[in-house]
Amino acid sequence: MKVNEHFQNLGQSYLFTRINQLVAAYQKEHPDAQLLRMGIGDVTQPLVPAVVEAIHRAAEEMGHAETFHGYGPEQGYPFLREAIARYYAAKGVEVSPAEIFVSDGAKNDLGNLLDIFAGDNVVAVPDPVYPAYVDTNVMDGRPIRYLNGTPDNQFLPGPPDFHADLIYLCSPNNPTGAAYDREQLAAWVEYALAHQSLILYDAAYEGFLEGSDLPSTIFQIPGARRCAIEVCSLSKTAGFTGMRCGYTTIPLELEYQGASLHKLWGRRQATKHNGVSFVVQRAAEAVFSPEGMAQTRQALGVYRQNARLMADTLRELGIAFWGGIHSPYLWMRCPGFDSSWDYFSYLLENAHIIGTPGEGFGSMGEGFFRLSAFGTPESTRQAMEQFRRLHAKN
Amino acid sequence: MKVNEHFQNLGQSYLFTRINQLVAAYQKEHPDAQLLRMGIGDVTQPLVPAVVEAIHRAAEEMGHAETFHGYGPEQGYPFLREAIARYYAAKGVEVSPAEIFVSDGAKNDLGNLLDIFAGDNVVAVPDPVYPAYVDTNVMDGRPIRYLNGTPDNQFLPGPPDFHADLIYLCSPNNPTGAAYDREQLAAWVEYALAHQSLILYDAAYEGFLEGSDLPSTIFQIPGARRCAIEVCSLSKTAGFTGMRCGYTTIPLELEYQGASLHKLWGRRQATKHNGVSFVVQRAAEAVFSPEGMAQTRQALGVYRQNARLMADTLRELGIAFWGGIHSPYLWMRCPGFDSSWDYFSYLLENAHIIGTPGEGFGSMGEGFFRLSAFGTPESTRQAMEQFRRLHAKN
């Protein structure tokens, strides 16, 4: 039996696995150190009351024969897909419930979607960016080209001068916090239509765009229905990192080589997936209720407030940074360090703050560092105090 | 952008999707017909009280900041992996929690595991068998050879006279209900070790073996830790079809071409998966508690009782069948029909019973038919009455 040889070309371990190991090793040596986690983009606010209530109700449904639910539709229950379609409608975008696939989370779908694409497609990936885009394609052996994000383009690379088949866009971007405006996205749609490329649009952080006039779904851009799949998540907007629920939208008319991507993905999911847990889907439904929306908006406000405090601190210290406005991430220059992994260790050892080295998001990320605003207000305040103490000294 | 061309080689739709469509069409034309579902292997007994309680408790944990859980370990929480290891220990098998990967269900893992194997491995698949084994490999373009199951070998094919890299075994078998004994499994392990093959052992129905002396895990067979991965499910044994939870066991010493399959799968999961919902893992933990085990055993008893009634009915009518003892499935000859799809329509139209055509499980299944014992006692009784009326007439 032969193993998939492409796995040899992967880094030793997935970025966040590596960070967890480094942190665990440090904690073991310093058991009393109170570490302040601003690394992995995990949320800290609990599920909102409307969602908790929905889980209780679902438990009772599952506990009684008359209301018990066994296998559900692979694509997700209509009650949830209809709620998501209404969420799109509120953004002025018409998406049919039939075009929505409920998922166990954006990460799962971003990886699994590759099953329906040929192995020799050329993939364009922003650099820096969420590392799973690269790793999942390396596993299949697809050639990867990078779209460089730099301070000059505000970490928002535009269409390249080469041909790409699959294009990843993440807006608001992880890790830089930068978000495309309509004009910039329209240029990408124009490129994709001209090149018969497919845009894989990761909108996991779209909830942070509320109140801005930046596009929060690529389907707000004319023509996108003919060249884009959108992958969304409840992880950050509704604190679902531990609940596991997202959704992927594939327009019915999206076709390549005469094949409907909607049908291909439906066939893939019917064969390798059995739908998302009923209890989780009921919880997700509650997120989209008027009550749930109001409550989650309030929870998001906590992270926005954290981001403001972090931005103020960095500004005060004269450290260059991006993001932090319509995004839970701040992307900063490593102050006084060339290597972002060295800075990671420095910050861990001297301020007990865990961040994410920019290099982990691609070679263009070297020299930069990501801080997350998903902590509690208390830990964020503590972290910024330590941060100020550390960098004011220098 | 080029799509995965192997998808062209798939059947029009996944077996159970096709059946659902046929049934929906019939129901639309006959809205008053009370259909009796013995087709798809879905359970009907509600979640047991211990599991419902666990979901309620998990909802509260998630609703309070002090006990909230965000991202969990990709491999599953230790509390659940340790419970599963104890379940193995009760079978006299030593499996470390580190070897257990909690999953969203056996179907997901059976499909996703293929990511870590090369595309040109020769795959051996029993025929008839659960159709996802074939479809998932067709998607990757792997060559497939069949292991014929017939009444002569009691639908339990032994090792073939050709080389196979990946071997699927499903015991108790879906759809035939046949289960391998120790000697037969030992022959498979011997073959796999000699050929450096990997056995993918689907133990989704192992719960039905309780009280028999047949092996309920392949790790009861000496040598299996060097040639087998076991995929398990809570779907049937604990009514989790709608909850979505299973587990996959990969021994730490399992190596091919010097590569640890445990590490490859860990890398795959860390990159394309973010763990199973915390609420679902708490529910699964409750299944393995003494209380949960006693309660689920009782629920399984209902299905066993159904199977007995079905077996008695078929015996009385003189229809040849297999399974139904240590399995929730009865595998019968289509009485008076050569085509199992014709018999499917005949049974639907004349007795309002939905079963599964044997041909859907492979060409060797043609002329046979699968009935599931997962209905309610009431619907099973009704179905058997209709069945008796229909076939006694002939």
Coordinates of N, CA, C and O in Angstrom, one line a residue, chain B residues 82-209:
Chain B
E82 N -10.8 8.7 26.1 CA -10.5 7.7 27.2 C -11.7 6.8 27.4 O -11.5 5.6 27.7
A83 N -12.9 7.3 27.3 CA -14.1 6.5 27.4 C -14.1 5.4 26.3 O -14.5 4.2 26.6
I84 N -13.7 5.8 25.1 CA -13.7 4.8 24.0 C -12.6 3.7 24.3 O -12.8 2.5 24.0
A85 N -11.5 4.2 24.8 CA -10.4 3.2 25.1 C -10.9 2.2 26.2 O -10.6 1.0 26.1
R86 N -11.7 2.7 27.1 CA -12.3 1.7 28.1 C -13.2 0.8 27.5 O -13.3 -0.4 27.9
Y87 N -14.0 1.2 26.5 CA -14.9 0.4 25.8 C -14.2 -0.7 25.1 O -14.6 -1.9 25.1
Y88 N -13.0 -0.4 24.4 CA -12.2 -1.4 23.8 C -11.6 -2.4 24.9 O -11.6 -3.6 24.7
A89 N -11.2 -1.8 26.1 CA -10.6 -2.6 27.1 C -11.6 -3.7 27.6 O -11.3 -4.8 27.8
A90 N -12.9 -3.3 27.6 CA -14.0 -4.3 28.0 C -14.1 -5.4 27.0 O -14.6 -6.5 27.3
K91 N -13.6 -5.2 25.8 CA -13.6 -6.3 24.8 C -12.3 -7.0 24.9 O -12.0 -7.9 24.0
G92 N -11.4 -6.7 25.8 CA -10.2 -7.4 26.0 C -9.1 -6.9 25.0 O -8.1 -7.6 24.7
V93 N -9.3 -5.7 24.5 CA -8.3 -5.1 23.5 C -7.7 -3.9 24.1 O -8.4 -3.0 24.6
E94 N -6.4 -3.8 24.0 CA -5.7 -2.6 24.5 C -5.5 -1.6 23.4 O -4.8 -1.8 22.5
V95 N -6.2 -0.5 23.5 CA -6.1 0.6 22.5 C -5.8 1.9 23.4 O -6.5 2.1 24.4
S96 N -4.8 2.7 23.0 CA -4.5 3.9 23.8 C -5.4 5.0 23.3 O -5.7 5.1 22.1
P97 N -5.8 5.9 24.2 CA -6.6 7.1 23.7 C -5.9 7.8 22.6 O -6.6 8.4 21.8
A98 N -4.6 7.8 22.6 CA -3.9 8.5 21.6 C -4.1 7.9 20.2 O -3.8 8.5 19.2
E99 N -4.6 6.7 20.1 CA -4.8 6.0 18.8 C -6.2 6.3 18.3 O -6.5 5.8 17.2
I100 N -7.0 6.9 19.1 CA -8.5 7.1 18.7 C -8.7 8.6 18.2 O -8.3 9.5 18.8
F101 N -9.3 8.7 17.0 CA -9.7 9.9 16.4 C -11.2 10.0 16.5 O -11.9 9.2 15.8
V102 N -11.8 11.0 17.2 CA -13.2 11.2 17.2 C -13.6 11.8 15.9 O -13.0 12.7 15.3
S103 N -14.7 11.3 15.3 CA -15.1 11.8 14.0 C -16.6 12.3 13.9 O -17.4 12.0 14.9
D104 N -17.0 12.9 12.8 CA -18.4 13.3 12.6 C -19.2 12.1 12.1 O -20.4 12.3 11.7
G105 N -18.6 11.0 12.1 CA -19.4 9.8 11.7 C -18.5 8.9 10.8 O -17.6 9.4 10.2
A106 N -18.8 7.6 10.8 CA -18.0 6.7 10.0 C -18.0 7.1 8.5 O -16.9 6.9 7.9
K107 N -19.1 7.5 8.0 CA -19.1 7.9 6.6 C -18.1 8.9 6.2 O -17.4 8.8 5.2
N108 N -18.0 10.0 7.1 CA -17.0 11.0 6.8 C -15.6 10.4 6.8 O -14.8 10.7 5.9
D109 N -15.2 9.7 7.8 CA -13.9 9.2 7.9 C -13.6 8.2 6.8 O -12.5 8.2 6.2
L110 N -14.5 7.3 6.5 CA -14.3 6.3 5.4 C -14.0 7.1 4.1 O -13.2 6.6 3.3
G111 N -14.6 8.2 3.9 CA -14.3 9.0 2.7 C -13.0 9.7 2.8 O -12.2 9.7 1.9
N112 N -12.9 10.5 3.9 CA -11.8 11.4 4.0 C -10.4 10.7 4.2 O -9.4 11.2 3.8
L113 N -10.4 9.4 4.8 CA -9.2 8.7 5.0 C -8.4 8.5 3.6 O -7.2 8.4 3.6
L114 N -9.2 8.4 2.5 CA -8.5 8.2 1.2 C -7.5 9.3 0.9 O -6.6 9.1 0.1
D115 N -7.7 10.5 1.5 CA -6.7 11.6 1.3 C -5.3 11.1 1.5 O -4.3 11.7 0.9
I116 N -5.1 10.2 2.5 CA -3.7 9.9 2.8 C -3.1 8.7 2.0 O -1.9 8.4 2.3
F117 N -3.9 8.2 1.1 CA -3.3 7.1 0.3 C -3.1 7.5 -1.1 O -3.8 8.4 -1.7
A118 N -2.1 6.9 -1.8 CA -1.8 7.2 -3.2 C -3.0 6.8 -4.1 O -3.8 5.9 -3.7
G119 N -3.1 7.5 -5.2 CA -4.2 7.3 -6.1 C -4.2 6.0 -6.9 O -5.2 5.6 -7.6
D120 N -3.0 5.4 -7.0 CA -2.9 4.2 -7.8 C -3.0 2.9 -7.0 O -2.7 1.8 -7.6
N121 N -3.3 2.9 -5.7 CA -3.5 1.7 -5.0 C -4.6 0.9 -5.6 O -5.6 1.4 -6.0
V122 N -4.4 -0.4 -5.6 CA -5.5 -1.3 -6.0 C -6.5 -1.6 -4.8 O -6.0 -1.9 -3.7
V123 N -7.7 -1.3 -5.0 CA -8.7 -1.4 -3.9 C -9.5 -2.7 -4.1 O -10.0 -3.0 -5.2
A124 N -9.7 -3.5 -3.0 CA -10.5 -4.6 -3.0 C -11.8 -4.3 -2.2 O -11.7 -4.0 -1.0
V125 N -12.9 -4.5 -2.9 CA -14.2 -4.2 -2.2 C -15.1 -5.4 -2.3 O -15.3 -5.9 -3.4
P126 N -15.7 -5.8 -1.2 CA -16.7 -6.9 -1.3 C -17.8 -6.4 -2.1 O -18.1 -5.2 -2.2
D127 N -18.5 -7.4 -2.7 CA -19.7 -7.1 -3.5 C -20.7 -8.2 -3.2 O -20.4 -9.4 -3.4
P128 N -21.8 -7.9 -2.6 CA -22.4 -6.5 -2.3 C -21.8 -5.9 -1.0 O -21.3 -6.6 -0.2
V129 N -21.8 -4.6 -1.0 CA -21.4 -3.8 0.2 C -21.9 -2.4 0.1 O -22.4 -1.9 -0.9
Y130 N -21.8 -1.7 1.3 CA -22.1 -0.3 1.4 C -21.5 0.5 0.3 O -20.3 0.5 0.1
P131 N -22.3 1.2 -0.5 CA -21.8 1.7 -1.8 C -20.8 2.9 -1.7 O -20.1 3.1 -2.7
A132 N -20.6 3.5 -0.5 CA -19.7 4.6 -0.4 C -18.3 4.1 -0.6 O -17.4 4.9 -1.1
Y133 N -17.9 2.9 -0.3 CA -16.5 2.4 -0.5 C -16.1 2.6 -2.0 O -15.0 3.0 -2.3
V134 N -17.0 2.2 -2.8 CA -16.7 2.2 -4.3 C -16.7 3.7 -4.8 O -15.8 4.1 -5.4
D135 N -17.8 4.4 -4.4 CA -17.9 5.8 -5.0 C -16.8 6.7 -4.5 O -16.3 7.4 -5.3
T136 N -16.3 6.5 -3.3 CA -15.3 7.4 -2.8 C -13.9 7.1 -3.6 O -13.2 8.0 -3.8
N137 N -13.7 5.9 -3.9 CA -12.5 5.5 -4.6 C -12.6 5.8 -6.1 O -11.6 6.2 -6.7
V138 N -13.8 5.7 -6.7 CA -14.0 6.2 -8.1 C -13.7 7.7 -8.2 O -13.0 8.1 -9.1
M139 N -14.0 8.4 -7.2 CA -13.7 9.9 -7.2 C -12.2 10.2 -7.3 O -11.9 11.2 -7.8
D140 N -11.4 9.3 -6.8 CA -10.0 9.4 -6.9 C -9.4 8.7 -8.0 O -8.1 8.7 -8.2
G141 N -10.2 7.9 -8.7 CA -9.7 7.2 -9.9 C -8.9 5.9 -9.5 O -8.1 5.4 -10.4
R142 N -9.0 5.4 -8.3 CA -8.3 4.1 -8.0 C -8.9 2.9 -8.7 O -10.2 2.8 -8.7
P143 N -8.1 2.0 -9.1 CA -8.6 0.8 -9.7 C -9.3 -0.1 -8.6 O -8.7 -0.2 -7.5
I144 N -10.5 -0.6 -8.9 CA -11.2 -1.4 -8.0 C -11.4 -2.8 -8.4 O -11.8 -3.1 -9.6
R145 N -11.1 -3.8 -7.5 CA -11.4 -5.2 -7.8 C -12.4 -5.6 -6.8 O -12.5 -5.2 -5.7
Y146 N -13.3 -6.6 -7.2 CA -14.4 -7.0 -6.4 C -14.1 -8.4 -5.7 O -13.5 -9.2 -6.3
L147 N -14.6 -8.5 -4.5 CA -14.6 -9.8 -3.8 C -16.0 -10.3 -3.8 O -16.9 -9.7 -3.0
N148 N -16.3 -11.3 -4.5 CA -17.7 -11.7 -4.7 C -18.3 -12.4 -3.5 O -17.8 -13.4 -3.0
G149 N -19.4 -11.8 -3.0 CA -20.2 -12.5 -1.9 C -21.4 -13.2 -2.6 O -22.1 -12.6 -3.4
T150 N -21.5 -14.4 -2.2 CA -22.6 -15.3 -2.8 C -23.1 -16.1 -1.7 O -22.5 -16.3 -0.6
P151 N -24.3 -16.7 -1.9 CA -24.8 -17.7 -0.9 C -23.8 -18.8 -0.6 O -23.7 -19.3 0.5
D152 N -23.0 -19.1 -1.6 CA -22.0 -20.2 -1.4 C -21.0 -19.9 -0.3 O -20.6 -20.8 0.5
N153 N -20.5 -18.6 -0.3 CA -19.6 -18.3 0.8 C -20.3 -17.5 1.9 O -19.7 -16.8 2.7
Q154 N -21.6 -17.6 2.0 CA -22.4 -16.9 3.0 C -22.2 -15.4 3.0 O -22.2 -14.7 4.0
F155 N -21.9 -14.9 1.8 CA -21.6 -13.5 1.6 C -20.4 -13.0 2.4 O -20.4 -11.8 2.9
L156 N -19.5 -13.9 2.7 CA -18.3 -13.6 3.5 C -17.0 -13.9 2.7 O -16.4 -14.9 3.0
P157 N -16.7 -13.2 1.6 CA -15.6 -13.5 0.8 C -14.3 -13.5 1.6 O -14.1 -12.7 2.5
G158 N -13.4 -14.5 1.2 CA -12.1 -14.6 1.9 C -11.0 -13.9 1.0 O -11.4 -13.3 -0.1
P159 N -9.8 -13.9 1.4 CA -8.7 -13.3 0.6 C -8.6 -13.8 -0.8 O -8.8 -15.0 -1.1
P160 N -8.4 -12.9 -1.8 CA -8.4 -13.2 -3.2 C -7.1 -13.8 -3.6 O -6.1 -13.7 -2.9
D161 N -7.0 -14.2 -4.9 CA -5.7 -14.7 -5.5 C -5.0 -13.6 -6.2 O -4.1 -13.8 -7.0
F162 N -5.4 -12.3 -6.0 CA -4.7 -11.2 -6.6 C -4.2 -10.3 -5.5 O -4.6 -10.4 -4.4
H163 N -3.3 -9.3 -5.9 CA -2.8 -8.4 -4.9 C -3.7 -7.2 -4.8 O -4.2 -6.6 -5.8
A164 N -4.0 -6.9 -3.6 CA -4.8 -5.7 -3.3 C -4.1 -4.8 -2.3 O -3.5 -5.4 -1.3
D165 N -4.1 -3.5 -2.4 CA -3.4 -2.6 -1.5 C -4.3 -2.2 -0.3 O -4.0 -2.2 0.8
L166 N -5.5 -1.8 -0.7 CA -6.5 -1.4 0.3 C -7.7 -2.4 0.3 O -8.2 -2.7 -0.8
I167 N -8.0 -2.8 1.4 CA -9.1 -3.9 1.5 C -10.2 -3.4 2.4 O -9.9 -3.0 3.6
Y168 N -11.4 -3.3 2.0 CA -12.5 -2.9 2.8 C -13.2 -4.2 3.4 O -13.5 -5.1 2.6
L169 N -13.4 -4.2 4.7 CA -14.1 -5.3 5.3 C -15.2 -4.6 6.1 O -14.9 -3.7 6.8
C170 N -16.4 -5.2 6.1 CA -17.5 -4.6 6.9 C -18.2 -5.8 7.6 O -18.7 -6.7 6.9
S171 N -18.0 -5.8 8.9 CA -18.6 -6.9 9.7 C -19.1 -6.5 11.0 O -18.4 -5.8 11.8
P172 N -20.4 -6.8 11.3 CA -21.4 -7.4 10.5 C -21.6 -6.6 9.2 O -21.6 -5.3 9.3
N173 N -21.8 -7.3 8.2 CA -21.9 -6.7 6.8 C -23.1 -5.9 6.6 O -24.2 -6.3 6.9
N174 N -22.9 -4.7 6.0 CA -24.0 -4.0 5.4 C -23.9 -4.2 3.9 O -22.9 -3.8 3.3
P175 N -24.8 -4.9 3.2 CA -26.2 -5.1 3.5 C -26.6 -6.5 3.9 O -27.7 -6.8 4.3
T176 N -25.6 -7.5 3.9 CA -26.1 -8.9 4.0 C -26.3 -9.3 5.5 O -26.8 -10.4 5.7
G177 N -25.7 -8.6 6.5 CA -25.9 -9.0 7.8 C -24.9 -10.1 8.3 O -24.9 -10.5 9.4
A178 N -24.1 -10.6 7.3 CA -23.1 -11.7 7.6 C -22.0 -11.1 8.4 O -21.5 -10.0 8.2
A179 N -21.4 -11.9 9.4 CA -20.3 -11.4 10.2 C -19.2 -12.4 10.2 O -19.4 -13.6 10.2
Y180 N -18.0 -12.0 10.0 CA -16.8 -12.9 10.0 C -16.5 -13.4 11.4 O -16.7 -12.8 12.4
D181 N -16.1 -14.7 11.4 CA -15.6 -15.3 12.7 C -14.1 -15.0 12.8 O -13.5 -14.5 11.9
R182 N -13.5 -15.5 13.9 CA -12.1 -15.2 14.2 C -11.2 -15.8 13.1 O -10.2 -15.2 12.7
E183 N -11.5 -17.0 12.7 CA -10.7 -17.7 11.8 C -10.7 -17.0 10.4 O -9.6 -16.8 9.8
Q184 N -11.8 -16.6 10.0 CA -11.9 -15.9 8.7 C -11.2 -14.5 8.8 O -10.5 -14.2 7.8
L185 N -11.3 -13.8 9.9 CA -10.6 -12.5 10.0 C -9.1 -12.8 10.1 O -8.3 -12.0 9.5
A186 N -8.7 -13.8 10.7 CA -7.3 -14.1 10.8 C -6.7 -14.4 9.5 O -5.5 -14.0 9.2
A187 N -7.5 -15.0 8.6 CA -7.0 -15.3 7.2 C -6.8 -13.9 6.5 O -5.8 -13.7 5.7
W188 N -7.7 -13.0 6.7 CA -7.5 -11.6 6.1 C -6.3 -10.9 6.7 O -5.6 -10.3 5.9
V189 N -6.1 -11.0 8.0 CA -4.9 -10.3 8.5 C -3.6 -11.0 8.0 O -2.7 -10.2 7.6
E190 N -3.6 -12.3 7.8 CA -2.5 -13.0 7.3 C -2.2 -12.5 5.9 O -1.0 -12.2 5.5
Y191 N -3.3 -12.4 5.1 CA -3.1 -11.9 3.7 C -2.6 -10.5 3.7 O -1.6 -10.2 3.0
A192 N -3.1 -9.6 4.5 CA -2.7 -8.2 4.5 C -1.2 -8.0 4.9 O -0.5 -7.3 4.3
L193 N -0.8 -8.8 5.9 CA 0.6 -8.7 6.3 C 1.5 -9.2 5.2 O 2.6 -8.7 5.0
A194 N 1.1 -10.3 4.6 CA 1.9 -10.9 3.5 C 2.0 -9.9 2.3 O 3.0 -9.8 1.6
H195 N 0.9 -9.2 2.0 CA 0.9 -8.3 0.8 C 1.2 -6.9 1.2 O 1.1 -6.0 0.3
Q196 N 1.5 -6.6 2.4 CA 1.6 -5.2 2.9 C 0.4 -4.3 2.5 O 0.5 -3.2 2.0
S197 N -0.7 -5.0 2.6 CA -2.0 -4.3 2.4 C -2.5 -3.6 3.6 O -2.1 -4.0 4.7
L198 N -3.5 -2.7 3.5 CA -4.1 -2.1 4.6 C -5.6 -2.5 4.6 O -6.3 -2.4 3.6
I199 N -6.1 -3.0 5.7 CA -7.5 -3.3 5.9 C -8.2 -2.1 6.5 O -7.8 -1.6 7.5
L200 N -9.2 -1.7 5.8 CA -10.1 -0.6 6.3 C -11.3 -1.3 6.9 O -12.1 -1.8 6.1
Y201 N -11.4 -1.5 8.2 CA -12.3 -2.3 8.9 C -13.5 -1.5 9.4 O -13.4 -0.7 10.3
D202 N -14.6 -1.6 8.7 CA -15.9 -0.9 9.1 C -16.6 -1.7 10.1 O -17.3 -2.7 9.8
A203 N -16.6 -1.2 11.3 CA -17.3 -1.9 12.4 C -18.5 -1.1 12.9 O -18.9 -1.2 14.1
A204 N -19.2 -0.5 12.0 CA -20.3 0.4 12.4 C -21.4 -0.4 13.1 O -22.2 0.2 13.8
Y205 N -21.5 -1.7 12.8 CA -22.6 -2.5 13.4 C -22.1 -3.4 14.5 O -22.8 -4.4 14.8
E206 N -20.9 -3.1 15.1 CA -20.3 -4.0 16.1 C -21.2 -4.2 17.3 O -21.2 -5.3 17.9
G207 N -22.1 -3.2 17.6 CA -22.9 -3.2 18.7 C -23.9 -4.4 18.7 O -24.3 -4.9 19.7
F208 N -24.2 -4.9 17.5 CA -25.2 -6.0 17.3 C -24.5 -7.3 17.6 O -25.2 -8.4 17.6
L209 N -23.2 -7.4 17.8 CA -22.6 -8.7 18.1 C -22.6 -9.0 19.6 O -22.1 -10.1 19.9

